[in-house]
PDB file of N, CA and C in Angstrom:
ATOM      1  N   MET A  18     194.793 137.788 140.551  1.00  0.00           N
ATOM      2  CA  MET A  18     195.959 138.328 139.663  1.00  0.00           C
ATOM      3  C   MET A  18     195.337 138.336 138.248  1.00  0.00           C
ATOM      4  N   GLY A  19     195.392 139.403 137.528  1.00  0.00           N
ATOM      5  CA  GLY A  19     194.867 139.546 136.198  1.00  0.00           C
ATOM      6  C   GLY A  19     195.953 139.298 135.192  1.00  0.00           C
ATOM      7  N   THR A  20     195.455 139.056 133.975  1.00  0.00           N
ATOM      8  CA  THR A  20     196.309 138.850 132.784  1.00  0.00           C
ATOM      9  C   THR A  20     195.946 139.779 131.696  1.00  0.00           C
ATOM     10  N   ARG A  21     196.794 139.968 130.763  1.00  0.00           N
ATOM     11  CA  ARG A  21     196.595 140.796 129.665  1.00  0.00           C
ATOM     12  C   ARG A  21     197.115 140.129 128.313  1.00  0.00           C
ATOM     13  N   SER A  22     196.599 140.668 127.243  1.00  0.00           N
ATOM     14  CA  SER A  22     196.965 140.017 125.941  1.00  0.00           C
ATOM     15  C   SER A  22     197.866 140.983 125.124  1.00  0.00           C
ATOM     16  N   ILE A  23     198.787 140.312 124.403  1.00  0.00           N
ATOM     17  CA  ILE A  23     199.634 141.133 123.414  1.00  0.00           C
ATOM     18  C   ILE A  23     199.541 140.454 122.118  1.00  0.00           C
ATOM     19  N   ARG A  24     199.106 141.200 121.071  1.00  0.00           N
ATOM     20  CA  ARG A  24     199.052 140.493 119.689  1.00  0.00           C
ATOM     21  C   ARG A  24     200.130 140.991 118.864  1.00  0.00           C
ATOM     22  N   PHE A  25     200.631 140.140 118.117  1.00  0.00           N
ATOM     23  CA  PHE A  25     201.728 140.345 117.113  1.00  0.00           C
ATOM     24  C   PHE A  25     201.819 139.339 116.050  1.00  0.00           C
ATOM     25  N   ARG A  26     202.467 139.804 114.912  1.00  0.00           N
ATOM     26  CA  ARG A  26     202.703 138.909 113.713  1.00  0.00           C
ATOM     27  C   ARG A  26     204.162 138.471 113.904  1.00  0.00           C
ATOM     28  N   LEU A  27     204.311 137.161 113.545  1.00  0.00           N
ATOM     29  CA  LEU A  27     205.653 136.583 113.670  1.00  0.00           C
ATOM     30  C   LEU A  27     205.865 135.814 112.271  1.00  0.00           C
ATOM     31  N   ARG A  28     207.077 136.166 111.721  1.00  0.00           N
ATOM     32  CA  ARG A  28     207.482 135.460 110.589  1.00  0.00           C
ATOM     33  C   ARG A  28     208.981 135.051 110.624  1.00  0.00           C
ATOM     34  N   LEU A  29     209.168 133.865 110.823  1.00  0.00           N
ATOM     35  CA  LEU A  29     210.548 133.198 110.866  1.00  0.00           C
ATOM     36  C   LEU A  29     210.694 132.151 109.881  1.00  0.00           C
ATOM     37  N   THR A  30     211.769 132.170 109.166  1.00  0.00           N
ATOM     38  CA  THR A  30     212.087 131.040 108.306  1.00  0.00           C
ATOM     39  C   THR A  30     212.575 129.897 109.103  1.00  0.00           C
ATOM     40  N   ALA A  31     212.539 128.673 108.634  1.00  0.00           N
ATOM     41  CA  ALA A  31     213.015 127.526 109.342  1.00  0.00           C
ATOM     42  C   ALA A  31     214.495 127.757 109.735  1.00  0.00           C
ATOM     43  N   GLU A  32     215.241 128.313 108.764  1.00  0.00           N
ATOM     44  CA  GLU A  32     216.658 128.611 109.030  1.00  0.00           C
ATOM     45  C   GLU A  32     216.858 129.570 110.166  1.00  0.00           C
ATOM     46  N   GLN A  33     216.063 130.643 110.210  1.00  0.00           N
ATOM     47  CA  GLN A  33     216.151 131.525 111.365  1.00  0.00           C
ATOM     48  C   GLN A  33     215.831 130.844 112.698  1.00  0.00           C
ATOM     49  N   TYR A  34     214.861 129.923 112.698  1.00  0.00           N
ATOM     50  CA  TYR A  34     214.444 129.259 113.893  1.00  0.00           C
ATOM     51  C   TYR A  34     215.532 128.218 114.245  1.00  0.00           C
ATOM     52  N   LEU A  35     216.266 127.756 113.352  1.00  0.00           N
ATOM     53  CA  LEU A  35     217.516 126.851 113.612  1.00  0.00           C
ATOM     54  C   LEU A  35     218.402 127.501 114.486  1.00  0.00           C
ATOM     55  N   ALA A  36     218.566 128.826 114.439  1.00  0.00           N
ATOM     56  CA  ALA A  36     219.525 129.533 115.283  1.00  0.00           C
ATOM     57  C   ALA A  36     219.278 129.277 116.714  1.00  0.00           C
ATOM     58  N   PHE A  37     218.060 129.103 117.090  1.00  0.00           N
ATOM     59  CA  PHE A  37     217.650 128.871 118.490  1.00  0.00           C
ATOM     60  C   PHE A  37     218.117 127.438 118.880  1.00  0.00           C
ATOM     61  N   TYR A  38     217.935 126.470 118.081  1.00  0.00           N
ATOM     62  CA  TYR A  38     218.485 125.124 118.303  1.00  0.00           C
ATOM     63  C   TYR A  38     219.985 125.095 118.462  1.00  0.00           C
ATOM     64  N   ARG A  39     220.693 125.836 117.717  1.00  0.00           N
ATOM     65  CA  ARG A  39     222.145 125.941 117.629  1.00  0.00           C
ATOM     66  C   ARG A  39     222.616 126.748 118.935  1.00  0.00           C
ATOM     67  N   GLY A  40     221.917 127.471 119.576  1.00  0.00           N
ATOM     68  CA  GLY A  40     222.296 128.238 120.747  1.00  0.00           C
ATOM     69  C   GLY A  40     222.690 129.601 120.313  1.00  0.00           C
ATOM     70  N   VAL A  41     222.587 129.965 119.069  1.00  0.00           N
ATOM     71  CA  VAL A  41     223.123 131.340 118.573  1.00  0.00           C
ATOM     72  C   VAL A  41     222.096 132.405 119.113  1.00  0.00           C
ATOM     73  N   ALA A  42     220.845 132.071 119.255  1.00  0.00           N
ATOM     74  CA  ALA A  42     219.777 133.030 119.684  1.00  0.00           C
ATOM     75  C   ALA A  42     218.910 132.202 120.702  1.00  0.00           C
ATOM     76  N   ARG A  43     218.509 132.938 121.684  1.00  0.00           N
ATOM     77  CA  ARG A  43     217.573 132.243 122.618  1.00  0.00           C
ATOM     78  C   ARG A  43     216.031 132.870 122.800  1.00  0.00           C
ATOM     79  N   SER A  44     216.061 134.247 122.303  1.00  0.00           N
ATOM     80  CA  SER A  44     214.869 134.982 122.486  1.00  0.00           C
ATOM     81  C   SER A  44     214.388 135.449 121.068  1.00  0.00           C
ATOM     82  N   VAL A  45     213.107 135.596 120.905  1.00  0.00           N
ATOM     83  CA  VAL A  45     212.502 136.183 119.793  1.00  0.00           C
ATOM     84  C   VAL A  45     212.149 137.642 120.104  1.00  0.00           C
ATOM     85  N   SER A  46     212.347 138.605 119.215  1.00  0.00           N
ATOM     86  CA  SER A  46     211.974 139.965 119.413  1.00  0.00           C
ATOM     87  C   SER A  46     211.032 140.378 118.274  1.00  0.00           C
ATOM     88  N   VAL A  47     209.839 140.838 118.676  1.00  0.00           N
ATOM     89  CA  VAL A  47     208.943 141.322 117.726  1.00  0.00           C
ATOM     90  C   VAL A  47     208.236 142.533 118.109  1.00  0.00           C
ATOM     91  N   VAL A  48     207.602 143.412 117.214  1.00  0.00           N
ATOM     92  CA  VAL A  48     206.858 144.535 117.659  1.00  0.00           C
ATOM     93  C   VAL A  48     205.383 144.211 117.720  1.00  0.00           C
ATOM     94  N   ALA A  49     204.803 144.337 118.783  1.00  0.00           N
ATOM     95  CA  ALA A  49     203.439 144.078 118.920  1.00  0.00           C
ATOM     96  C   ALA A  49     202.496 145.059 118.199  1.00  0.00           C
ATOM     97  N   GLU A  50     201.280 144.740 118.065  1.00  0.00           N
ATOM     98  CA  GLU A  50     200.394 145.624 117.237  1.00  0.00           C
ATOM     99  C   GLU A  50     200.263 146.924 117.820  1.00  0.00           C
ATOM    100  N   ASP A  51     200.479 147.079 119.184  1.00  0.00           N
ATOM    101  CA  ASP A  51     200.426 148.458 119.877  1.00  0.00           C
ATOM    102  C   ASP A  51     201.697 149.262 119.721  1.00  0.00           C
ATOM    103  N   GLY A  52     202.672 148.718 119.111  1.00  0.00           N
ATOM    104  CA  GLY A  52     203.968 149.380 118.944  1.00  0.00           C
ATOM    105  C   GLY A  52     205.119 149.037 119.891  1.00  0.00           C
ATOM    106  N   ARG A  53     204.724 148.302 120.898  1.00  0.00           N
ATOM    107  CA  ARG A  53     205.762 147.863 121.843  1.00  0.00           C
ATOM    108  C   ARG A  53     206.641 146.714 121.292  1.00  0.00           C
ATOM    109  N   ARG A  54     207.862 146.737 121.633  1.00  0.00           N
ATOM    110  CA  ARG A  54     208.837 145.669 121.258  1.00  0.00           C
ATOM    111  C   ARG A  54     208.723 144.700 122.390  1.00  0.00           C
ATOM    112  N   ILE A  55     208.483 143.424 122.147  1.00  0.00           N
ATOM    113  CA  ILE A  55     208.435 142.389 123.098  1.00  0.00           C
ATOM    114  C   ILE A  55     209.607 141.331 122.868  1.00  0.00           C
ATOM    115  N   LEU A  56     210.063 140.814 123.945  1.00  0.00           N
ATOM    116  CA  LEU A  56     211.101 139.750 123.847  1.00  0.00           C
ATOM    117  C   LEU A  56     210.637 138.444 124.558  1.00  0.00           C
ATOM    118  N   PHE A  57     210.701 137.421 123.959  1.00  0.00           N
ATOM    119  CA  PHE A  57     210.307 136.090 124.676  1.00  0.00           C
ATOM    120  C   PHE A  57     211.096 134.931 124.297  1.00  0.00           C
ATOM    121  N   PRO A  58     211.155 133.860 125.076  1.00  0.00           N
ATOM    122  CA  PRO A  58     211.908 132.726 124.743  1.00  0.00           C
ATOM    123  C   PRO A  58     211.337 132.072 123.397  1.00  0.00           C
ATOM    124  N   ALA A  59     212.266 131.642 122.606  1.00  0.00           N
ATOM    125  CA  ALA A  59     211.859 131.056 121.401  1.00  0.00           C
ATOM    126  C   ALA A  59     210.998 129.778 121.619  1.00  0.00           C
ATOM    127  N   GLY A  60     211.279 129.038 122.766  1.00  0.00           N
ATOM    128  CA  GLY A  60     210.405 127.933 122.991  1.00  0.00           C
ATOM    129  C   GLY A  60     208.994 128.088 123.212  1.00  0.00           C
ATOM    130  N   ASN A  61     208.561 129.361 123.431  1.00  0.00           N
ATOM    131  CA  ASN A  61     207.114 129.749 123.478  1.00  0.00           C
ATOM    132  C   ASN A  61     206.336 129.452 122.160  1.00  0.00           C
ATOM    133  N   VAL A  62     207.060 129.457 121.198  1.00  0.00           N
ATOM    134  CA  VAL A  62     206.343 129.235 119.772  1.00  0.00           C
ATOM    135  C   VAL A  62     206.850 128.012 119.088  1.00  0.00           C
ATOM    136  N   ARG A  63     207.559 127.278 119.682  1.00  0.00           N
ATOM    137  CA  ARG A  63     208.104 126.032 119.181  1.00  0.00           C
ATOM    138  C   ARG A  63     206.940 125.135 118.571  1.00  0.00           C
ATOM    139  N   GLN A  64     205.888 125.054 119.262  1.00  0.00           N
ATOM    140  CA  GLN A  64     204.715 124.204 118.762  1.00  0.00           C
ATOM    141  C   GLN A  64     204.169 124.659 117.457  1.00  0.00           C
ATOM    142  N   TYR A  65     204.415 125.869 117.007  1.00  0.00           N
ATOM    143  CA  TYR A  65     203.974 126.342 115.829  1.00  0.00           C
ATOM    144  C   TYR A  65     204.963 126.221 114.600  1.00  0.00           C
ATOM    145  N   LEU A  66     206.072 125.647 114.825  1.00  0.00           N
ATOM    146  CA  LEU A  66     207.129 125.560 113.862  1.00  0.00           C
ATOM    147  C   LEU A  66     206.837 124.499 112.785  1.00  0.00           C
ATOM    148  N   THR A  67     206.958 124.772 111.562  1.00  0.00           N
ATOM    149  CA  THR A  67     206.681 123.810 110.487  1.00  0.00           C
ATOM    150  C   THR A  67     208.010 123.705 109.723  1.00  0.00           C
ATOM    151  N   GLU A  68     208.000 122.902 108.619  1.00  0.00           N
ATOM    152  CA  GLU A  68     209.185 122.762 107.831  1.00  0.00           C
ATOM    153  C   GLU A  68     209.513 124.053 107.169  1.00  0.00           C
ATOM    154  N   THR A  69     208.665 124.986 107.017  1.00  0.00           N
ATOM    155  CA  THR A  69     209.011 126.230 106.262  1.00  0.00           C
ATOM    156  C   THR A  69     209.237 127.413 107.367  1.00  0.00           C
ATOM    157  N   GLY A  70     208.988 127.111 108.689  1.00  0.00           N
ATOM    158  CA  GLY A  70     209.266 128.120 109.671  1.00  0.00           C
ATOM    159  C   GLY A  70     208.044 128.386 110.416  1.00  0.00           C
ATOM    160  N   ILE A  71     207.887 129.652 110.866  1.00  0.00           N
ATOM    161  CA  ILE A  71     206.687 130.132 111.547  1.00  0.00           C
ATOM    162  C   ILE A  71     206.145 131.461 110.946  1.00  0.00           C
ATOM    163  N   ASP A  72     204.908 131.381 110.599  1.00  0.00           N
ATOM    164  CA  ASP A  72     204.317 132.630 109.955  1.00  0.00           C
ATOM    165  C   ASP A  72     202.776 132.742 110.323  1.00  0.00           C
ATOM    166  N   GLY A  73     202.530 133.810 111.196  1.00  0.00           N
ATOM    167  CA  GLY A  73     201.136 133.833 111.634  1.00  0.00           C
ATOM    168  C   GLY A  73     200.968 135.048 112.535  1.00  0.00           C
ATOM    169  N   TYR A  74     199.792 135.186 112.964  1.00  0.00           N
ATOM    170  CA  TYR A  74     199.375 136.283 113.964  1.00  0.00           C
ATOM    171  C   TYR A  74     199.011 135.589 115.194  1.00  0.00           C
ATOM    172  N   PHE A  75     199.624 136.033 116.345  1.00  0.00           N
ATOM    173  CA  PHE A  75     199.487 135.360 117.681  1.00  0.00           C
ATOM    174  C   PHE A  75     199.032 136.353 118.711  1.00  0.00           C
ATOM    175  N   GLU A  76     198.611 135.708 119.823  1.00  0.00           N
ATOM    176  CA  GLU A  76     198.110 136.400 120.906  1.00  0.00           C
ATOM    177  C   GLU A  76     198.710 135.797 122.156  1.00  0.00           C
ATOM    178  N   MET A  77     199.694 136.511 122.803  1.00  0.00           N
ATOM    179  CA  MET A  77     200.239 136.014 124.067  1.00  0.00           C
ATOM    180  C   MET A  77     199.635 136.567 125.296  1.00  0.00           C
ATOM    181  N   GLU A  78     199.363 135.652 126.212  1.00  0.00           N
ATOM    182  CA  GLU A  78     198.760 136.145 127.494  1.00  0.00           C
ATOM    183  C   GLU A  78     199.834 136.184 128.513  1.00  0.00           C
ATOM    184  N   VAL A  79     199.973 137.314 129.239  1.00  0.00           N
ATOM    185  CA  VAL A  79     200.963 137.466 130.222  1.00  0.00           C
ATOM    186  C   VAL A  79     200.324 137.977 131.454  1.00  0.00           C
ATOM    187  N   THR A  80     201.020 137.807 132.747  1.00  0.00           N
ATOM    188  CA  THR A  80     200.508 138.357 133.989  1.00  0.00           C
ATOM    189  C   THR A  80     200.780 139.882 134.073  1.00  0.00           C
ATOM    190  N   GLU A  81     200.292 140.530 135.011  1.00  0.00           N
ATOM    191  CA  GLU A  81     200.526 141.932 135.287  1.00  0.00           C
ATOM    192  C   GLU A  81     202.007 142.149 135.537  1.00  0.00           C
ATOM    193  N   GLU A  82     202.812 141.146 135.842  1.00  0.00           N
ATOM    194  CA  GLU A  82     204.264 141.295 136.025  1.00  0.00           C
ATOM    195  C   GLU A  82     204.984 140.796 134.864  1.00  0.00           C
ATOM    196  N   ASN A  83     204.301 140.662 133.752  1.00  0.00           N
ATOM    197  CA  ASN A  83     204.911 140.161 132.404  1.00  0.00           C
ATOM    198  C   ASN A  83     205.372 138.747 132.300  1.00  0.00           C
ATOM    199  N   LYS A  84     204.878 137.898 133.170  1.00  0.00           N
ATOM    200  CA  LYS A  84     205.246 136.564 133.173  1.00  0.00           C
ATOM    201  C   LYS A  84     204.357 135.839 132.081  1.00  0.00           C
ATOM    202  N   PHE A  85     204.961 134.999 131.316  1.00  0.00           N
ATOM    203  CA  PHE A  85     204.232 134.169 130.337  1.00  0.00           C
ATOM    204  C   PHE A  85     203.177 133.342 130.874  1.00  0.00           C
ATOM    205  N   VAL A  86     202.052 133.265 130.256  1.00  0.00           N
ATOM    206  CA  VAL A  86     200.942 132.387 130.663  1.00  0.00           C
ATOM    207  C   VAL A  86     200.648 131.441 129.525  1.00  0.00           C
ATOM    208  N   ALA A  87     200.372 131.960 128.369  1.00  0.00           N
ATOM    209  CA  ALA A  87     199.919 131.073 127.161  1.00  0.00           C
ATOM    210  C   ALA A  87     200.134 131.942 125.993  1.00  0.00           C
ATOM    211  N   ILE A  88     200.200 131.129 124.856  1.00  0.00           N
ATOM    212  CA  ILE A  88     200.219 131.740 123.473  1.00  0.00           C
ATOM    213  C   ILE A  88     199.312 131.038 122.570  1.00  0.00           C
ATOM    214  N   ARG A  89     198.682 131.651 121.654  1.00  0.00           N
ATOM    215  CA  ARG A  89     197.787 130.948 120.715  1.00  0.00           C
ATOM    216  C   ARG A  89     197.913 131.638 119.388  1.00  0.00           C
ATOM    217  N   ARG A  90     197.691 130.881 118.301  1.00  0.00           N
ATOM    218  CA  ARG A  90     197.685 131.384 117.029  1.00  0.00           C
ATOM    219  C   ARG A  90     196.328 131.869 116.646  1.00  0.00           C
ATOM    220  N   LEU A  91     196.263 133.091 116.060  1.00  0.00           N
ATOM    221  CA  LEU A  91     194.921 133.577 115.607  1.00  0.00           C
ATOM    222  C   LEU A  91     194.610 133.322 114.146  1.00  0.00           C
ATOM    223  N   ASP A  92     195.598 132.917 113.380  1.00  0.00           N
ATOM    224  CA  ASP A  92     195.197 132.660 111.976  1.00  0.00           C
ATOM    225  C   ASP A  92     196.299 131.592 111.441  1.00  0.00           C
ATOM    226  N   GLU A  93     196.151 131.348 110.272  1.00  0.00           N
ATOM    227  CA  GLU A  93     197.129 130.329 109.638  1.00  0.00           C
ATOM    228  C   GLU A  93     198.269 130.934 108.814  1.00  0.00           C
ATOM    229  N   GLY A  94     198.500 132.219 109.095  1.00  0.00           N
ATOM    230  CA  GLY A  94     199.659 132.802 108.392  1.00  0.00           C
ATOM    231  C   GLY A  94     199.417 133.588 107.125  1.00  0.00           C
TER     232      GLY A  94
END
C-alpha cells in the first residue's frame, strides 16, 4: 500500500485552537499547496501547539484511501 504527501501552511491562534478543546470545532480545514481543501482532526496537529497557537508549514502523509499516517513540521513558522 502506497502513501502520498500533502503540504500546507497552518496558522491558528491559541484562541482558535481552544475551540477544539471546547468542542465547538473538531476538524481543521486548510488549502494545500496544490489547491485542494483538506479537512483533518485537530488532534493531528496538537503536538505543535504552543502558547501562541500553531504557525508553520506542514507535510501530512496519507494512504491511497486518504487515511492519516503521519504529520511533520517542515519549518518553524
